[in-house]
């Protein structure tokens, strides 16, 4: 109880961070990601997870009691997030946002989410952060920019109905949405028209996608994150045929997962 009385939560910002003051000292922030809570303090790298925001804030109290204070910008260790930033030669913001784990499952989910955003008339302005994190995007109907949760846009309980129905303040009337999205749909095609970069066009069939996923997994197994991200560009970069690519990626991922299960079964024999 003593620690709970010493910290105060501020209002949640657009990135999902709650500022925390301890004994009137700005101590850092806490945030929720994928069911767990984390504490952050500028100048210190904190990775421990907690079950609720009060436990995370209590950790900031402990740091303050140890004489530790925020010191400028938090140092960032060499992580996949750093490597992602080094690949910004592409004009897209299509890679994963740290600390979302770099994995085949997350890469495929990211490709599917961005393909569906195009169908819904949204443009991502940063990498896919996960379903339950605020995602910066732009409305292609009115140009509005802000953060939306992918879990809301993809619909609830499998109904596929994006929320909110009104999209955002100042958007077109709901009655005009269907026609506006139909007009945008004419820009989507089933064949990749993009120039080969760095080597081939974006993959559009399950066999090619399986080759890429296999290469990514091999790089991850060797802890070669830069190599994995280079391969990942072809499945995450914007493409007018992103819907077809996402479908092929899902089929390839399921084949890859099934093959991995078979290998594990053989090893147990």
GROMACS .gro file of C-alpha atoms in nm:
model
  269
    1UNK     CA    1   0.000   0.000   0.000
    2UNK     CA    2   0.285   0.238   0.076
    3UNK     CA    3   0.424   0.213  -0.276
    4UNK     CA    4   0.081   0.252  -0.436
    5UNK     CA    5   0.039   0.585  -0.259
    6UNK     CA    6   0.372   0.714  -0.388
    7UNK     CA    7   0.312   0.687  -0.763
    8UNK     CA    8   0.055   0.861  -0.979
    9UNK     CA    9  -0.052   0.768  -1.330
   10UNK     CA   10  -0.095   1.036  -1.594
   11UNK     CA   11  -0.328   1.023  -1.892
   12UNK     CA   12  -0.255   0.760  -2.156
   13UNK     CA   13  -0.092   0.911  -2.466
   14UNK     CA   14  -0.157   0.817  -2.829
   15UNK     CA   15   0.118   0.555  -2.819
   16UNK     CA   16  -0.045   0.377  -2.523
   17UNK     CA   17   0.204   0.499  -2.261
   18UNK     CA   18   0.098   0.607  -1.911
   19UNK     CA   19   0.342   0.858  -1.755
   20UNK     CA   20   0.426   0.781  -1.393
   21UNK     CA   21   0.545   1.020  -1.124
   22UNK     CA   22   0.698   0.890  -0.800
   23UNK     CA   23   0.709   1.133  -0.510
   24UNK     CA   24   0.646   1.410  -0.767
   25UNK     CA   25   0.947   1.290  -0.972
   26UNK     CA   26   0.876   1.203  -1.340
   27UNK     CA   27   0.996   0.842  -1.324
   28UNK     CA   28   0.903   0.703  -1.664
   29UNK     CA   29   0.605   0.527  -1.817
   30UNK     CA   30   0.417   0.199  -1.807
   31UNK     CA   31   0.240   0.034  -2.097
   32UNK     CA   32   0.053  -0.282  -2.182
   33UNK     CA   33   0.159  -0.512  -2.465
   34UNK     CA   34   0.010  -0.850  -2.549
   35UNK     CA   35  -0.141  -0.907  -2.206
   36UNK     CA   36   0.161  -0.801  -2.000
   37UNK     CA   37   0.269  -0.467  -1.853
   38UNK     CA   38   0.613  -0.308  -1.884
   39UNK     CA   39   0.790  -0.015  -1.717
   40UNK     CA   40   1.017   0.225  -1.904
   41UNK     CA   41   1.260   0.481  -1.767
   42UNK     CA   42   1.461   0.706  -2.002
   43UNK     CA   43   1.826   0.609  -1.988
   44UNK     CA   44   1.760   0.252  -1.868
   45UNK     CA   45   1.669  -0.063  -2.055
   46UNK     CA   46   1.391  -0.247  -1.869
   47UNK     CA   47   1.254  -0.574  -2.006
   48UNK     CA   48   1.078  -0.744  -1.714
   49UNK     CA   49   0.704  -0.801  -1.759
   50UNK     CA   50   0.430  -0.761  -1.498
   51UNK     CA   51   0.072  -0.875  -1.461
   52UNK     CA   52  -0.075  -0.527  -1.410
   53UNK     CA   53   0.023  -0.162  -1.434
   54UNK     CA   54   0.055  -0.123  -1.057
   55UNK     CA   55   0.333  -0.383  -1.042
   56UNK     CA   56   0.509  -0.207  -1.329
   57UNK     CA   57   0.479   0.130  -1.153
   58UNK     CA   58   0.604  -0.026  -0.827
   59UNK     CA   59   0.921  -0.123  -1.012
   60UNK     CA   60   0.974   0.244  -1.095
   61UNK     CA   61   0.934   0.321  -0.725
   62UNK     CA   62   1.207   0.067  -0.649
   63UNK     CA   63   1.441   0.230  -0.900
   64UNK     CA   64   1.377   0.574  -0.754
   65UNK     CA   65   1.450   0.439  -0.403
   66UNK     CA   66   1.779   0.301  -0.536
   67UNK     CA   67   1.878   0.647  -0.647
   68UNK     CA   68   1.822   0.573  -1.017
   69UNK     CA   69   1.679   0.862  -1.217
   70UNK     CA   70   1.575   0.912  -1.580
   71UNK     CA   71   1.872   1.029  -1.786
   72UNK     CA   72   1.782   1.156  -2.130
   73UNK     CA   73   1.689   0.915  -2.405
   74UNK     CA   74   1.680   0.547  -2.322
   75UNK     CA   75   1.972   0.357  -2.472
   76UNK     CA   76   1.853   0.108  -2.730
   77UNK     CA   77   2.034  -0.225  -2.750
   78UNK     CA   78   2.113  -0.385  -3.083
   79UNK     CA   79   1.781  -0.552  -3.159
   80UNK     CA   80   1.576  -0.637  -3.468
   81UNK     CA   81   1.422  -0.291  -3.421
   82UNK     CA   82   1.760  -0.130  -3.489
   83UNK     CA   83   1.802  -0.339  -3.799
   84UNK     CA   84   1.456  -0.241  -3.916
   85UNK     CA   85   1.555   0.125  -3.896
   86UNK     CA   86   1.866   0.053  -4.100
   87UNK     CA   87   1.647  -0.078  -4.381
   88UNK     CA   88   1.457   0.246  -4.426
   89UNK     CA   89   1.583   0.277  -4.784
   90UNK     CA   90   1.229   0.177  -4.870
   91UNK     CA   91   0.978   0.460  -4.839
   92UNK     CA   92   0.729   0.234  -4.665
   93UNK     CA   93   0.676   0.189  -4.293
   94UNK     CA   94   0.595  -0.174  -4.346
   95UNK     CA   95   0.826  -0.359  -4.110
   96UNK     CA   96   0.746  -0.478  -3.763
   97UNK     CA   97   0.757  -0.231  -3.480
   98UNK     CA   98   0.983  -0.335  -3.190
   99UNK     CA   99   0.938  -0.498  -2.946
  100UNK     CA  100   0.705  -0.719  -3.153
  101UNK     CA  101   0.900  -1.044  -3.193
  102UNK     CA  102   1.045  -1.114  -3.534
  103UNK     CA  103   0.888  -1.447  -3.630
  104UNK     CA  104   0.721  -1.607  -3.930
  105UNK     CA  105   0.382  -1.590  -3.759
  106UNK     CA  106   0.413  -1.217  -3.691
  107UNK     CA  107   0.544  -1.145  -4.041
  108UNK     CA  108   0.250  -1.324  -4.200
  109UNK     CA  109   0.004  -1.149  -3.967
  110UNK     CA  110   0.162  -0.816  -4.060
  111UNK     CA  111   0.126  -0.888  -4.433
  112UNK     CA  112  -0.236  -0.989  -4.385
  113UNK     CA  113  -0.314  -0.684  -4.172
  114UNK     CA  114  -0.163  -0.441  -4.423
  115UNK     CA  115  -0.344  -0.607  -4.714
  116UNK     CA  116  -0.673  -0.579  -4.527
  117UNK     CA  117  -0.602  -0.215  -4.439
  118UNK     CA  118  -0.580  -0.139  -4.812
  119UNK     CA  119  -0.920  -0.302  -4.861
  120UNK     CA  120  -1.064  -0.090  -4.580
  121UNK     CA  121  -0.921   0.235  -4.714
  122UNK     CA  122  -0.639   0.285  -4.465
  123UNK     CA  123  -0.266   0.338  -4.519
  124UNK     CA  124  -0.021   0.235  -4.244
  125UNK     CA  125   0.226   0.508  -4.147
  126UNK     CA  126   0.445   0.281  -3.937
  127UNK     CA  127   0.517  -0.088  -3.900
  128UNK     CA  128   0.265  -0.340  -3.775
  129UNK     CA  129   0.273  -0.327  -3.392
  130UNK     CA  130   0.042  -0.619  -3.318
  131UNK     CA  131  -0.334  -0.648  -3.291
  132UNK     CA  132  -0.380  -0.487  -2.951
  133UNK     CA  133  -0.146  -0.188  -2.987
  134UNK     CA  134  -0.233   0.156  -3.132
  135UNK     CA  135  -0.123   0.171  -3.497
  136UNK     CA  136  -0.054   0.501  -3.673
  137UNK     CA  137  -0.237   0.516  -4.006
  138UNK     CA  138  -0.399   0.748  -4.257
  139UNK     CA  139  -0.755   0.740  -4.390
  140UNK     CA  140  -0.746   0.721  -4.769
  141UNK     CA  141  -1.097   0.867  -4.791
  142UNK     CA  142  -1.025   1.196  -4.613
  143UNK     CA  143  -0.654   1.206  -4.527
  144UNK     CA  144  -0.710   1.198  -4.150
  145UNK     CA  145  -0.415   1.061  -3.952
  146UNK     CA  146  -0.427   0.897  -3.614
  147UNK     CA  147  -0.399   0.570  -3.426
  148UNK     CA  148  -0.635   0.279  -3.456
  149UNK     CA  149  -0.626  -0.071  -3.311
  150UNK     CA  150  -0.605  -0.348  -3.569
  151UNK     CA  151  -0.815  -0.567  -3.338
  152UNK     CA  152  -1.097  -0.313  -3.384
  153UNK     CA  153  -1.056  -0.270  -3.758
  154UNK     CA  154  -1.057  -0.643  -3.832
  155UNK     CA  155  -1.389  -0.685  -3.651
  156UNK     CA  156  -1.494  -0.856  -3.332
  157UNK     CA  157  -1.574  -1.221  -3.273
  158UNK     CA  158  -1.507  -1.296  -3.638
  159UNK     CA  159  -1.779  -1.068  -3.776
  160UNK     CA  160  -1.533  -0.879  -4.001
  161UNK     CA  161  -1.704  -0.544  -3.933
  162UNK     CA  162  -1.447  -0.266  -3.871
  163UNK     CA  163  -1.505  -0.026  -3.581
  164UNK     CA  164  -1.587   0.251  -3.544
  165UNK     CA  165  -1.837   0.248  -3.830
  166UNK     CA  166  -1.788   0.625  -3.870
  167UNK     CA  167  -1.410   0.566  -3.912
  168UNK     CA  168  -1.302   0.901  -3.759
  169UNK     CA  169  -1.434   1.255  -3.698
  170UNK     CA  170  -1.487   1.438  -4.027
  171UNK     CA  171  -1.482   1.130  -4.249
  172UNK     CA  172  -1.726   1.078  -4.534
  173UNK     CA  173  -2.081   0.988  -4.432
  174UNK     CA  174  -2.124   0.617  -4.366
  175UNK     CA  175  -2.364   0.597  -4.661
  176UNK     CA  176  -2.076   0.695  -4.894
  177UNK     CA  177  -1.818   0.452  -4.759
  178UNK     CA  178  -1.913   0.158  -4.981
  179UNK     CA  179  -1.873   0.356  -5.304
  180UNK     CA  180  -1.550   0.519  -5.189
  181UNK     CA  181  -1.399   0.183  -5.099
  182UNK     CA  182  -1.520   0.040  -5.430
  183UNK     CA  183  -1.334   0.317  -5.612
  184UNK     CA  184  -1.017   0.234  -5.420
  185UNK     CA  185  -1.063  -0.137  -5.496
  186UNK     CA  186  -1.010  -0.060  -5.864
  187UNK     CA  187  -0.649   0.023  -5.778
  188UNK     CA  188  -0.585  -0.326  -5.643
  189UNK     CA  189  -0.474  -0.592  -5.888
  190UNK     CA  190  -0.370  -0.958  -5.874
  191UNK     CA  191  -0.031  -0.928  -6.043
  192UNK     CA  192   0.268  -0.750  -5.890
  193UNK     CA  193   0.360  -0.450  -6.109
  194UNK     CA  194   0.646  -0.337  -5.884
  195UNK     CA  195   1.004  -0.316  -6.017
  196UNK     CA  196   1.235  -0.597  -5.906
  197UNK     CA  197   1.397  -0.486  -5.579
  198UNK     CA  198   1.636  -0.593  -5.458
  199UNK     CA  199   1.618  -0.898  -5.686
  200UNK     CA  200   1.268  -1.026  -5.761
  201UNK     CA  201   0.915  -0.898  -5.770
  202UNK     CA  202   0.690  -0.953  -5.470
  203UNK     CA  203   0.586  -1.319  -5.432
  204UNK     CA  204   0.235  -1.403  -5.550
  205UNK     CA  205   0.217  -1.783  -5.516
  206UNK     CA  206   0.247  -2.020  -5.222
  207UNK     CA  207   0.561  -2.194  -5.353
  208UNK     CA  208   0.758  -1.871  -5.382
  209UNK     CA  209   0.628  -1.751  -5.045
  210UNK     CA  210   0.732  -2.082  -4.889
  211UNK     CA  211   1.085  -2.036  -5.023
  212UNK     CA  212   1.100  -1.689  -4.867
  213UNK     CA  213   0.959  -1.802  -4.532
  214UNK     CA  214   1.208  -2.089  -4.526
  215UNK     CA  215   1.492  -1.845  -4.590
  216UNK     CA  216   1.369  -1.614  -4.316
  217UNK     CA  217   1.342  -1.898  -4.065
  218UNK     CA  218   1.692  -2.019  -4.152
  219UNK     CA  219   1.827  -1.667  -4.094
  220UNK     CA  220   1.644  -1.642  -3.761
  221UNK     CA  221   1.780  -1.979  -3.653
  222UNK     CA  222   2.131  -1.847  -3.725
  223UNK     CA  223   2.052  -1.519  -3.540
  224UNK     CA  224   2.109  -1.335  -3.870
  225UNK     CA  225   1.834  -1.078  -3.817
  226UNK     CA  226   1.957  -0.845  -4.089
  227UNK     CA  227   1.935  -1.123  -4.345
  228UNK     CA  228   1.588  -1.216  -4.219
  229UNK     CA  229   1.467  -0.858  -4.259
  230UNK     CA  230   1.609  -0.832  -4.611
  231UNK     CA  231   1.402  -1.135  -4.708
  232UNK     CA  232   1.101  -0.995  -4.519
  233UNK     CA  233   1.094  -0.680  -4.731
  234UNK     CA  234   0.946  -0.870  -5.025
  235UNK     CA  235   0.646  -0.980  -4.819
  236UNK     CA  236   0.589  -0.654  -4.631
  237UNK     CA  237   0.652  -0.376  -4.883
  238UNK     CA  238   0.341  -0.205  -5.023
  239UNK     CA  239   0.209  -0.367  -5.341
  240UNK     CA  240  -0.117  -0.326  -5.535
  241UNK     CA  241  -0.143  -0.705  -5.527
  242UNK     CA  242  -0.100  -0.727  -5.149
  243UNK     CA  243  -0.428  -0.919  -5.102
  244UNK     CA  244  -0.317  -1.202  -5.329
  245UNK     CA  245   0.027  -1.201  -5.167
  246UNK     CA  246  -0.122  -1.227  -4.818
  247UNK     CA  247  -0.337  -1.524  -4.924
  248UNK     CA  248  -0.032  -1.699  -5.068
  249UNK     CA  249   0.170  -1.625  -4.754
  250UNK     CA  250  -0.097  -1.777  -4.529
  251UNK     CA  251  -0.102  -2.095  -4.740
  252UNK     CA  252   0.279  -2.109  -4.737
  253UNK     CA  253   0.295  -2.053  -4.363
  254UNK     CA  254   0.052  -2.337  -4.295
  255UNK     CA  255   0.258  -2.568  -4.517
  256UNK     CA  256   0.575  -2.462  -4.336
  257UNK     CA  257   0.418  -2.515  -3.993
  258UNK     CA  258   0.291  -2.859  -4.095
  259UNK     CA  259   0.636  -2.956  -4.221
  260UNK     CA  260   0.795  -2.842  -3.895
  261UNK     CA  261   0.547  -3.048  -3.696
  262UNK     CA  262   0.639  -3.350  -3.907
  263UNK     CA  263   1.009  -3.299  -3.837
  264UNK     CA  264   0.945  -3.276  -3.463
  265UNK     CA  265   0.738  -3.594  -3.475
  266UNK     CA  266   1.017  -3.778  -3.657
  267UNK     CA  267   1.271  -3.668  -3.396
  268UNK     CA  268   1.054  -3.804  -3.115
  269UNK     CA  269   1.044  -4.149  -3.274
   0.00000   0.00000   0.00000
